[in-house]
XYZ file of N, CA and C in Angstrom:
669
model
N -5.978 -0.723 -14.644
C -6.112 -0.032 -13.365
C -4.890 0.845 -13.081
N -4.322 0.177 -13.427
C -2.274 0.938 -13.184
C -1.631 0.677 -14.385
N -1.241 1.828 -14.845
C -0.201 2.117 -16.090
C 0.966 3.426 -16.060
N 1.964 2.309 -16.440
C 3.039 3.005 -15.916
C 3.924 2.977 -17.345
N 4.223 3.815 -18.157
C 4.792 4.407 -19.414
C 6.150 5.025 -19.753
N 7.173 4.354 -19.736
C 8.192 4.697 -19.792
C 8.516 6.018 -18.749
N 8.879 5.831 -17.246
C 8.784 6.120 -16.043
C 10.403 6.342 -16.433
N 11.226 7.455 -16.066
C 12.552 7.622 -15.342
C 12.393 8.350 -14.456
N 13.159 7.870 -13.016
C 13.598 9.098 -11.811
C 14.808 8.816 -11.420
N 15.583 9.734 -11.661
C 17.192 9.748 -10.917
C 17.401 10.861 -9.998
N 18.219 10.577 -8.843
C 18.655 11.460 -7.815
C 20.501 11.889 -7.949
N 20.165 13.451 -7.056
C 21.370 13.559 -7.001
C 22.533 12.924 -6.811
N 23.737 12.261 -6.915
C 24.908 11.587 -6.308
C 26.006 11.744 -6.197
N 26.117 12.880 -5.882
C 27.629 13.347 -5.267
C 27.692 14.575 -7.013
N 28.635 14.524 -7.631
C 28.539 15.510 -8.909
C 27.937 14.741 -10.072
N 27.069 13.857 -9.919
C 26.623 12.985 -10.855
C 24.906 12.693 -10.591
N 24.716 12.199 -11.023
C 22.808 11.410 -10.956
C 22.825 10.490 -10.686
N 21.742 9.674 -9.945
C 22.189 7.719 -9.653
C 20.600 7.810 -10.439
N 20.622 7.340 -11.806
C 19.654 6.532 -12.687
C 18.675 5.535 -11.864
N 17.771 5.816 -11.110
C 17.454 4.456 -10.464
C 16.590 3.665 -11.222
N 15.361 4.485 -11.840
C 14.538 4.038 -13.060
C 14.806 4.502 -13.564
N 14.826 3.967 -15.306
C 15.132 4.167 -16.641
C 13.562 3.112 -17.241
N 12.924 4.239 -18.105
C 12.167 4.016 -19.166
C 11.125 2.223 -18.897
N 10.747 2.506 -17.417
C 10.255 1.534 -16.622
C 8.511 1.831 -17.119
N 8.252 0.377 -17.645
C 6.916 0.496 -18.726
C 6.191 -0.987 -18.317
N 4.818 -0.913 -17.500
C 4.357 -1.884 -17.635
C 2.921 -1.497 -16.884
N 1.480 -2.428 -16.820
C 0.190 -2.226 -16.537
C -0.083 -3.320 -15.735
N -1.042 -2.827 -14.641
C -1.813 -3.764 -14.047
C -3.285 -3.686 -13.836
N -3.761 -4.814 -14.489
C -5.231 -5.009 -14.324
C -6.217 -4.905 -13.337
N -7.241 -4.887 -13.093
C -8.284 -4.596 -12.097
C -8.197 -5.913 -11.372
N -8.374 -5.940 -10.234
C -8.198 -7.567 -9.371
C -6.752 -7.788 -9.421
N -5.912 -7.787 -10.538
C -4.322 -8.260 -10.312
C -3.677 -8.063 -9.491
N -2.638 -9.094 -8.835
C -1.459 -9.276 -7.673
C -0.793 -9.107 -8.709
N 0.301 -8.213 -8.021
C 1.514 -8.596 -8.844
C 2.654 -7.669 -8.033
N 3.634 -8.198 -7.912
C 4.930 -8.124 -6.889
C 5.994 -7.862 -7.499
N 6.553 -6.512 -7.086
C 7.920 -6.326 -7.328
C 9.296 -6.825 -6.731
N 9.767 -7.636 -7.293
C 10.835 -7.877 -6.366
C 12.429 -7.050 -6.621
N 13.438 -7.259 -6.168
C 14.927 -6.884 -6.713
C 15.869 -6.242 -5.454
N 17.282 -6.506 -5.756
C 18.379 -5.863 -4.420
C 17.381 -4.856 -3.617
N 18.082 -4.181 -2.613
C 18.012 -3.148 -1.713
C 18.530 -2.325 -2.450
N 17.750 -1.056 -2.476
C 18.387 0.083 -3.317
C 18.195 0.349 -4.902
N 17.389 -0.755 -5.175
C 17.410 -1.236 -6.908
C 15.734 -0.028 -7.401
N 15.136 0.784 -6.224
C 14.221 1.591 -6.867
C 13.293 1.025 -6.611
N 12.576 0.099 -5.606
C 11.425 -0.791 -5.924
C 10.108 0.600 -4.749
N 10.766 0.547 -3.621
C 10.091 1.801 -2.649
C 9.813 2.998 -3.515
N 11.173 3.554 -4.315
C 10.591 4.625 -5.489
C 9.316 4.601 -6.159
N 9.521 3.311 -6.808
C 8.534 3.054 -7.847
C 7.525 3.046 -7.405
N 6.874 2.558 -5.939
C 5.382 2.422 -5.412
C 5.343 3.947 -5.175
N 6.378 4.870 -4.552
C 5.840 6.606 -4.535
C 5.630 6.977 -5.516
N 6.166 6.553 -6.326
C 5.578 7.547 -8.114
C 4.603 6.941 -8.194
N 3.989 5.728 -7.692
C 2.757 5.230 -8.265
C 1.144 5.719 -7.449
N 2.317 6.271 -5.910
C 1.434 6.627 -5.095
C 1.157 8.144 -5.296
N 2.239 8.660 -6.217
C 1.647 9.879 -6.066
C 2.497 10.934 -4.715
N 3.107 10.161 -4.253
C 4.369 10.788 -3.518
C 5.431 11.647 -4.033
N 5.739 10.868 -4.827
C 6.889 11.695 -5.935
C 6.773 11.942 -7.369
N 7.143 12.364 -7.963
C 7.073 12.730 -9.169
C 8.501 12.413 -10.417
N 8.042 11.793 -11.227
C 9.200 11.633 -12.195
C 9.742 12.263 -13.068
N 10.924 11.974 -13.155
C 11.213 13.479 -14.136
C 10.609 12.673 -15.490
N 10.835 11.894 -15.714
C 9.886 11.557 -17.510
C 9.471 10.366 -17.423
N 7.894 10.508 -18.643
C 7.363 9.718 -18.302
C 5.684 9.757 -17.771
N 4.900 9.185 -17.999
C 3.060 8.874 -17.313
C 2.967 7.882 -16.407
N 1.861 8.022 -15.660
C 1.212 7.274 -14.976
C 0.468 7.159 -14.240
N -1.116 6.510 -14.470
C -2.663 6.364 -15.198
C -2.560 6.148 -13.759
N -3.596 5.968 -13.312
C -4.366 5.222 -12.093
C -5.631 5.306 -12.250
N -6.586 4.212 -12.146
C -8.092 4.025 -11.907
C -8.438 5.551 -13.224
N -8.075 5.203 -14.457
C -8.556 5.710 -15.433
C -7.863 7.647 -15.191
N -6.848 8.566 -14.151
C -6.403 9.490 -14.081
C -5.284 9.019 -14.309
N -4.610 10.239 -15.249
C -3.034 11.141 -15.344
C -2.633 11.244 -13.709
N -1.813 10.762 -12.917
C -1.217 11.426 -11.965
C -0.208 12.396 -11.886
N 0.739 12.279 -13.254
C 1.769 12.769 -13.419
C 1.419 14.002 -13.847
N 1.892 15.728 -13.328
C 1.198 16.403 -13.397
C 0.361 17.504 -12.710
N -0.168 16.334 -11.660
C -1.257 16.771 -10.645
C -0.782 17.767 -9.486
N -1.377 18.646 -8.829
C -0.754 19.179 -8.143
C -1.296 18.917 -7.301
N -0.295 19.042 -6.073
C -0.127 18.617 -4.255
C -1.556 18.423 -4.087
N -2.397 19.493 -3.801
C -3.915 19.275 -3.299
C -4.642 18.030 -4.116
N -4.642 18.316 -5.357
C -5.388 17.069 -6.213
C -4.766 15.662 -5.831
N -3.835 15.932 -5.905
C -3.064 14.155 -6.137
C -3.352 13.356 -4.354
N -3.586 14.389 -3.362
C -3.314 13.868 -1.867
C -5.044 13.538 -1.885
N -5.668 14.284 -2.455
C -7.471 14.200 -2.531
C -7.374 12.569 -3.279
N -7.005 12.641 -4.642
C -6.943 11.572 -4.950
C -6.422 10.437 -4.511
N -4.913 9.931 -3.986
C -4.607 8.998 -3.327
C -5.836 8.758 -2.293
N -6.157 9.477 -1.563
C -7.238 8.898 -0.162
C -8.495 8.450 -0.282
N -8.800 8.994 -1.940
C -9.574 7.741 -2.870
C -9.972 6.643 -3.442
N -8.122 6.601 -4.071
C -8.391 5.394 -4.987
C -7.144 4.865 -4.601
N -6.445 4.991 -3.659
C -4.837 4.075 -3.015
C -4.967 4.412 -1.836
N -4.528 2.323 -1.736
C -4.446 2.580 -0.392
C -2.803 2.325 0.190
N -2.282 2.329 0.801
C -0.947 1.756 1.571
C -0.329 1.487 2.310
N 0.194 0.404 2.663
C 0.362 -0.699 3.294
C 2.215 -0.667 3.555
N 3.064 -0.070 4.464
C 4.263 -0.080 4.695
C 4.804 -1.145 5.461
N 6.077 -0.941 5.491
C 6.841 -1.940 6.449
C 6.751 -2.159 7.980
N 6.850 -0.267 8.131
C 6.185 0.013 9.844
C 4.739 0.728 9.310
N 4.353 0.162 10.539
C 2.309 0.758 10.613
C 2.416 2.178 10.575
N 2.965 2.608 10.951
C 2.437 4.249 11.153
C 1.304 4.469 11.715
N 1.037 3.385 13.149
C -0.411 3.794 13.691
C 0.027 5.208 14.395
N -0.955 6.203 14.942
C -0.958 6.904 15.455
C -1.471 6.602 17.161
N 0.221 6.732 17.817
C 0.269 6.004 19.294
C -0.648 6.204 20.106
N -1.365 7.591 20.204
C -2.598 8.319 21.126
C -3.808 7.995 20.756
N -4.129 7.209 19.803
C -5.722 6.753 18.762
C -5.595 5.389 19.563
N -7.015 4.869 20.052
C -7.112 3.751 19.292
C -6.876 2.868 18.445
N -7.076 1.803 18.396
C -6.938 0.560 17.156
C -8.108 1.036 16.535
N -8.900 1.272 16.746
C -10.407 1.607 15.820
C -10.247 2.877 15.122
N -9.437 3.512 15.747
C -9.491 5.128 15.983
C -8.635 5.323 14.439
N -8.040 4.758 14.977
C -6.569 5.142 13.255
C -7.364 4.025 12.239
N -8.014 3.280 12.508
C -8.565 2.318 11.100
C -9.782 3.610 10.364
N -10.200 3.882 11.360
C -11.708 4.954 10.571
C -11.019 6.156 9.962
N -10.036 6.832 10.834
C -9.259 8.208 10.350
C -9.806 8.065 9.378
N -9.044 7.566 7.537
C -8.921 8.237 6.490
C -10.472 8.486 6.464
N -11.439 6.991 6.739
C -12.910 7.933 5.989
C -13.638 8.989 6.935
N -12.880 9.418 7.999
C -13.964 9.919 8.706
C -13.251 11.588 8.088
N -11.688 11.365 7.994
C -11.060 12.919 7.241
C -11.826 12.872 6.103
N -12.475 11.700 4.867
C -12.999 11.747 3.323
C -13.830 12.644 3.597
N -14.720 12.671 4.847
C -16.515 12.949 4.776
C -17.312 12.402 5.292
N -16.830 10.954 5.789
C -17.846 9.889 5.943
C -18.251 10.500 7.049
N -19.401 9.845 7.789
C -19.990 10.071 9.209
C -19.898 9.738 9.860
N -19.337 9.956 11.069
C -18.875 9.043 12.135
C -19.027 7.883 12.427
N -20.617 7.643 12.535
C -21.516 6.667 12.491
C -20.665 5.592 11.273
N -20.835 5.912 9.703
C -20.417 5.259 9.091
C -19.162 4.790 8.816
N -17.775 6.070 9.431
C -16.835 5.346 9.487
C -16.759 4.152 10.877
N -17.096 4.409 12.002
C -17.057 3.474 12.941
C -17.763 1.794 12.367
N -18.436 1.861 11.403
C -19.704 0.488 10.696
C -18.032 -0.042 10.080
N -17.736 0.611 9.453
C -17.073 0.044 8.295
C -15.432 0.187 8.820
N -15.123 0.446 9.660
C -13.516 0.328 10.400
C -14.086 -1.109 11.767
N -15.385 -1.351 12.000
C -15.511 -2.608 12.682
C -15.551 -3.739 11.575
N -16.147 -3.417 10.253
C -16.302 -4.257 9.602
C -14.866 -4.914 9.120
N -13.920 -4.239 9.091
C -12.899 -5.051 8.469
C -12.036 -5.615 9.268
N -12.040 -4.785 10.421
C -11.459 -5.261 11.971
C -11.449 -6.624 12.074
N -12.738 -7.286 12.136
C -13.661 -8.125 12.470
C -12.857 -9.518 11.013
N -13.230 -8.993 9.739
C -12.428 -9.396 8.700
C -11.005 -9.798 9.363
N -10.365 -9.121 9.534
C -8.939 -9.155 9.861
C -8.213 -9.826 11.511
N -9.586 -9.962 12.397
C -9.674 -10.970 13.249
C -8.862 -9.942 14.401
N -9.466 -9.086 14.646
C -8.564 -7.619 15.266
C -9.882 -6.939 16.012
N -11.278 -7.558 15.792
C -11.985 -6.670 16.329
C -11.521 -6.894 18.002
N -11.733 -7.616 18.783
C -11.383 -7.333 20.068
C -10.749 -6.600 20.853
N -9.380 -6.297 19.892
C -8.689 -4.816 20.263
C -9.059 -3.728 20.087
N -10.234 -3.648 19.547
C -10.742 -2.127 18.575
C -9.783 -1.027 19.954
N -10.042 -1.199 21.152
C -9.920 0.113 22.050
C -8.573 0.075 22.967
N -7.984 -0.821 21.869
C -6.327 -0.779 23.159
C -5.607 0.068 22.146
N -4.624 1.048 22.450
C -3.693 1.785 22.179
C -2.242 0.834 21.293
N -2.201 1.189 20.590
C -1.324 0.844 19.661
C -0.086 0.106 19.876
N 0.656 0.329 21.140
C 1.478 0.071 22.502
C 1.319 -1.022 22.594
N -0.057 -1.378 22.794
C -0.929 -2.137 23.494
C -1.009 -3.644 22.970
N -0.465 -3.418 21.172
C -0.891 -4.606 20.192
C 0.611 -5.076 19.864
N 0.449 -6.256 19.202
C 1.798 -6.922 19.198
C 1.852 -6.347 17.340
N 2.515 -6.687 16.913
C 3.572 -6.345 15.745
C 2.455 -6.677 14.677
N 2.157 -8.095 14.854
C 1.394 -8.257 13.787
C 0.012 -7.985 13.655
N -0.662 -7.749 15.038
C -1.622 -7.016 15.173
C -1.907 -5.894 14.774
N -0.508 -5.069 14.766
C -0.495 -3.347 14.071
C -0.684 -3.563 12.613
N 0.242 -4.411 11.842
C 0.069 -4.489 10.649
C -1.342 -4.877 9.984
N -1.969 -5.816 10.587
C -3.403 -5.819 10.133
C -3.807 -4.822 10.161
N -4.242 -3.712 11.386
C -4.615 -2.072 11.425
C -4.265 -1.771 10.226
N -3.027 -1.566 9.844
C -2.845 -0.890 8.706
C -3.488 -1.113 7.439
N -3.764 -2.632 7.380
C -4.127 -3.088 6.009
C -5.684 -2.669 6.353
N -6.251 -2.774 7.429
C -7.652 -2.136 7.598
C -7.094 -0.837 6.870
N -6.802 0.182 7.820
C -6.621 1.667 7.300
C -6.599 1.405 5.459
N -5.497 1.127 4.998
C -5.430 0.844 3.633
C -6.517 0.816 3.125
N -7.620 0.300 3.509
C -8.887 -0.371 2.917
C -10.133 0.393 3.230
N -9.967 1.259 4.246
C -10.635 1.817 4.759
C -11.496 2.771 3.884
N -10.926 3.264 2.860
C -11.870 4.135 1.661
C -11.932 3.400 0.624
N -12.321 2.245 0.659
C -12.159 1.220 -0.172
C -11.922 1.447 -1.574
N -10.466 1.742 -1.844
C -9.568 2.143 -3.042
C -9.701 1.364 -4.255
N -9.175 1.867 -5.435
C -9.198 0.402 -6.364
C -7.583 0.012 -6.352
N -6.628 0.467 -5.794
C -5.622 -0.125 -5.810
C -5.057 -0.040 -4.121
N -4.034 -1.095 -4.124
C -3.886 -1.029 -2.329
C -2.392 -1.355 -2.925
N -1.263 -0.309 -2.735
C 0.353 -0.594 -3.148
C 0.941 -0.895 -1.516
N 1.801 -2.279 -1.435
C 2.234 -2.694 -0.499
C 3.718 -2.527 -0.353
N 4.640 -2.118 0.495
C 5.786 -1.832 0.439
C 6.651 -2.958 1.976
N 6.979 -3.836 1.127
C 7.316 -4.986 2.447
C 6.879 -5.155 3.304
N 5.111 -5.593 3.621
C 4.323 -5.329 4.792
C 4.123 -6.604 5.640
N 4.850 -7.541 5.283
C 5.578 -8.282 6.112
C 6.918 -8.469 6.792
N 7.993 -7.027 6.141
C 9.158 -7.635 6.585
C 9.688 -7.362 8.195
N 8.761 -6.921 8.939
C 8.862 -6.448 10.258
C 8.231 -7.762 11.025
N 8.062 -8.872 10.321
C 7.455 -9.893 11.302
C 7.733 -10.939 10.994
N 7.721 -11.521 11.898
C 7.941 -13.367 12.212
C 7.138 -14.397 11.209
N 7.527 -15.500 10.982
C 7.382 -16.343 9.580
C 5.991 -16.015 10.233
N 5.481 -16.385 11.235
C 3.599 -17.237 11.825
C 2.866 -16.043 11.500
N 3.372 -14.384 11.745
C 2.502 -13.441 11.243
C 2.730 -13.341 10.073
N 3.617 -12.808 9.302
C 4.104 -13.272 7.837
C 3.158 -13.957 7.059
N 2.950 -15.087 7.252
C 1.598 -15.785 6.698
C 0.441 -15.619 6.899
N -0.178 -15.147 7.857
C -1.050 -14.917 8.577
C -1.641 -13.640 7.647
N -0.823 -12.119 8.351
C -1.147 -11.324 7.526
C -1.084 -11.752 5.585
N -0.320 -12.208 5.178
C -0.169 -12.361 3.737
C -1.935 -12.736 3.287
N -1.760 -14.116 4.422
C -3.214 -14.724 3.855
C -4.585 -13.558 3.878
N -4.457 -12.767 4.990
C -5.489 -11.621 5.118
C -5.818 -10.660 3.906
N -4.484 -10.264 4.144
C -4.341 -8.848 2.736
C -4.371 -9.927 1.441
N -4.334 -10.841 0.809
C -4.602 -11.580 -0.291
C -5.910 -11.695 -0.123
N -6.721 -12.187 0.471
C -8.430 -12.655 0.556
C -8.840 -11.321 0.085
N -8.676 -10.312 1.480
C -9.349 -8.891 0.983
C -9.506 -8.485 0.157
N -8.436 -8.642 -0.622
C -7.900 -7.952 -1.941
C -8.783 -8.728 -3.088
N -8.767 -9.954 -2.710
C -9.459 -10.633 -3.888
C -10.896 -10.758 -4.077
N -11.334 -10.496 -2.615
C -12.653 -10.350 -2.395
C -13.277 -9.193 -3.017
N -12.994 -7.861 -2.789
C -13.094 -6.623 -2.903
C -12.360 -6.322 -4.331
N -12.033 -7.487 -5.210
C -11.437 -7.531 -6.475
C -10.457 -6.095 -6.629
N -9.782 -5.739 -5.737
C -8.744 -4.521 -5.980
C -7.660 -4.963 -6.584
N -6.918 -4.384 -6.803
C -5.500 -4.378 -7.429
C -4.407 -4.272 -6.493
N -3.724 -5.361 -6.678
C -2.229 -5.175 -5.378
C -1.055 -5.530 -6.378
N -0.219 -4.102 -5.838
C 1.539 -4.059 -6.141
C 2.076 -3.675 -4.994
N 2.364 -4.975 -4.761
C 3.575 -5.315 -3.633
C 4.592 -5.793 -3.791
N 6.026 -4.714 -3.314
C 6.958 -4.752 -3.013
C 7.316 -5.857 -2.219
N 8.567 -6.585 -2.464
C 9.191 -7.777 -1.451
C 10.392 -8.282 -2.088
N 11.220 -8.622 -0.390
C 12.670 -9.139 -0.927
C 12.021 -10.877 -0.720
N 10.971 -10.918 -0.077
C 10.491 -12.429 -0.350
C 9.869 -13.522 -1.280
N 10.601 -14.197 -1.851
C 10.021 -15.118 -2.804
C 9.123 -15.824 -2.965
N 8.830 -15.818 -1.790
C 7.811 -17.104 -1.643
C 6.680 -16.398 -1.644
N 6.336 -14.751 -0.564
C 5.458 -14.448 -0.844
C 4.960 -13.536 -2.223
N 6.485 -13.116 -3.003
C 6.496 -13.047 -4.454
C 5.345 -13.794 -5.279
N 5.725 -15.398 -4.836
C 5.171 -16.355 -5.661
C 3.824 -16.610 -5.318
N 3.459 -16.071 -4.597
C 1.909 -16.170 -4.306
C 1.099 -15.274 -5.200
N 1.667 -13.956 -6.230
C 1.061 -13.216 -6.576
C 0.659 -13.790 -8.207
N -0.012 -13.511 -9.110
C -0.095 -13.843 -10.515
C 0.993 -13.543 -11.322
N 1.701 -12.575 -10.897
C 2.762 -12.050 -12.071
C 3.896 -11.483 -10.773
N 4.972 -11.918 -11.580
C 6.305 -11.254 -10.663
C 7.100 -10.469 -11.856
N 7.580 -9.293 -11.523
C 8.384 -8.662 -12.490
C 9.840 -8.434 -11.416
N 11.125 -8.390 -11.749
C 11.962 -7.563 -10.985
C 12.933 -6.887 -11.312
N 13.032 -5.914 -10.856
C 13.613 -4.311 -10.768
C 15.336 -4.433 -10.771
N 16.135 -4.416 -12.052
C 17.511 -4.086 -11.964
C 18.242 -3.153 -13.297
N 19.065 -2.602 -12.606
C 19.592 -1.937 -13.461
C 18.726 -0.809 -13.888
N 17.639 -0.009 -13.127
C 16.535 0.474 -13.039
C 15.327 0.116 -14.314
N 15.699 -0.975 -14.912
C 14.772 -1.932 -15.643
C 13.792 -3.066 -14.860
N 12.842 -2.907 -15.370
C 11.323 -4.137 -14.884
C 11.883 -5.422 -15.569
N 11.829 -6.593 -15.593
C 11.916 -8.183 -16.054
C 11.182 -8.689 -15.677
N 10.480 -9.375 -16.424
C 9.693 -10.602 -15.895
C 10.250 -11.854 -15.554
N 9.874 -12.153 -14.014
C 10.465 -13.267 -13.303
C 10.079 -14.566 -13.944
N 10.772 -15.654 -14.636
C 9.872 -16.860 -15.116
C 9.325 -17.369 -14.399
């Protein structure tokens, strides 16, 4: 589902480059969890934008749901992400003036879908995610961990084959923390997608099938 082929991206650093990935090579299967962990700063947020299609590497491939991303230009690659990735950040990025319903339907109702059908299927996961009751309060309106479910709706909302998570618990308290974890794990497994999620947490690390982590802009597998 995800293949990633000897990947480097380094940034400017003062009269020098900071190496963050180096020759970063590994695949994930259809249905597979699997979690990046490593320091602050060690490239792990990088690595989900090159995977998302955000950024681009200077060397190096990488496949998604059977496409080359690397390559693609702006229009194709943003058509594609709202396809086949979904994503799941640290802050929601709801949009404050929408609805709770309102920002879950967005992406499919921007795909094409029909109003009608995005409203079926932004209640349907709502409902999943134990959020339908808010569908019509303003974003303001919802507590922390309430937003983050939204999001993992939105995420899901064009029902992708991969959903890349970027610490989408670390803005909340242990009781949502689990809560959401347990949500976005079911979904995911239900809907057999593919999740690479980012985390400085171990525990919810260890919930995934495979842990790799990110140093020295090298992948390791966690024992």
């Amino acid at each position: 589902m995800v293949v990633v082929e000897h990947v480097a991206r380094s940034f400017p650093n003062g009269s020098e480059r900071l190496e963050l990935l180096q020759d970063v090579t590994f695949a994930v299967s259809p249905g597979e969890r699997l979690a990046v962990t490593g320091a602050s700063g060690s490239g792990k947020s990088t690595l989900l934008s090159l995977i998302a299609g955000l950024d681009a590497p200077d060397s190096g491939s990488i496949v998604v749901a059977d496409r080359t991303i690397t390559g693609m230009d702006t229009e194709t690659v943003t058509r594609f992400r709202a396809r086949h990735i979904g994503l799941v950040f640290q802050f929601h990025y709801l949009l404050r003036d929408f609805t709770a319903e309102e920002n879950v339907m967005l992406p499919a109702y921007i795909a094409g879908l029909s109003r009608r059908d995005a409203l079926e299927r932004a209640r349907g996961l709502m409902e999943e995610l134990g959020i339908i009751d808010r569908r019509e309060r303003l974003p303001a309106h919802l507590s922390g961990g309430e937003r983050q479910r939204l999001a993992c709706a939105r995420a899901l909302m064009n029902d992708p084959d991969v959903v890349l998570a970027d610490e989408p618990t670390g803005n909340l308290d242990e009781e949502n923390s689990a809560l959401l974890t347990e949500l976005l794990f079911d979904l995911v497994a239900r809907r057999e997608k593919s999740l690479i999620l980012v985390t400085h947490d171990t525990g919810l690390a260890g919930q995934c099938e495979r842990v790799l982590r990110l140093e020295g802009g090298e992948l390791r597998a966690v024992a």
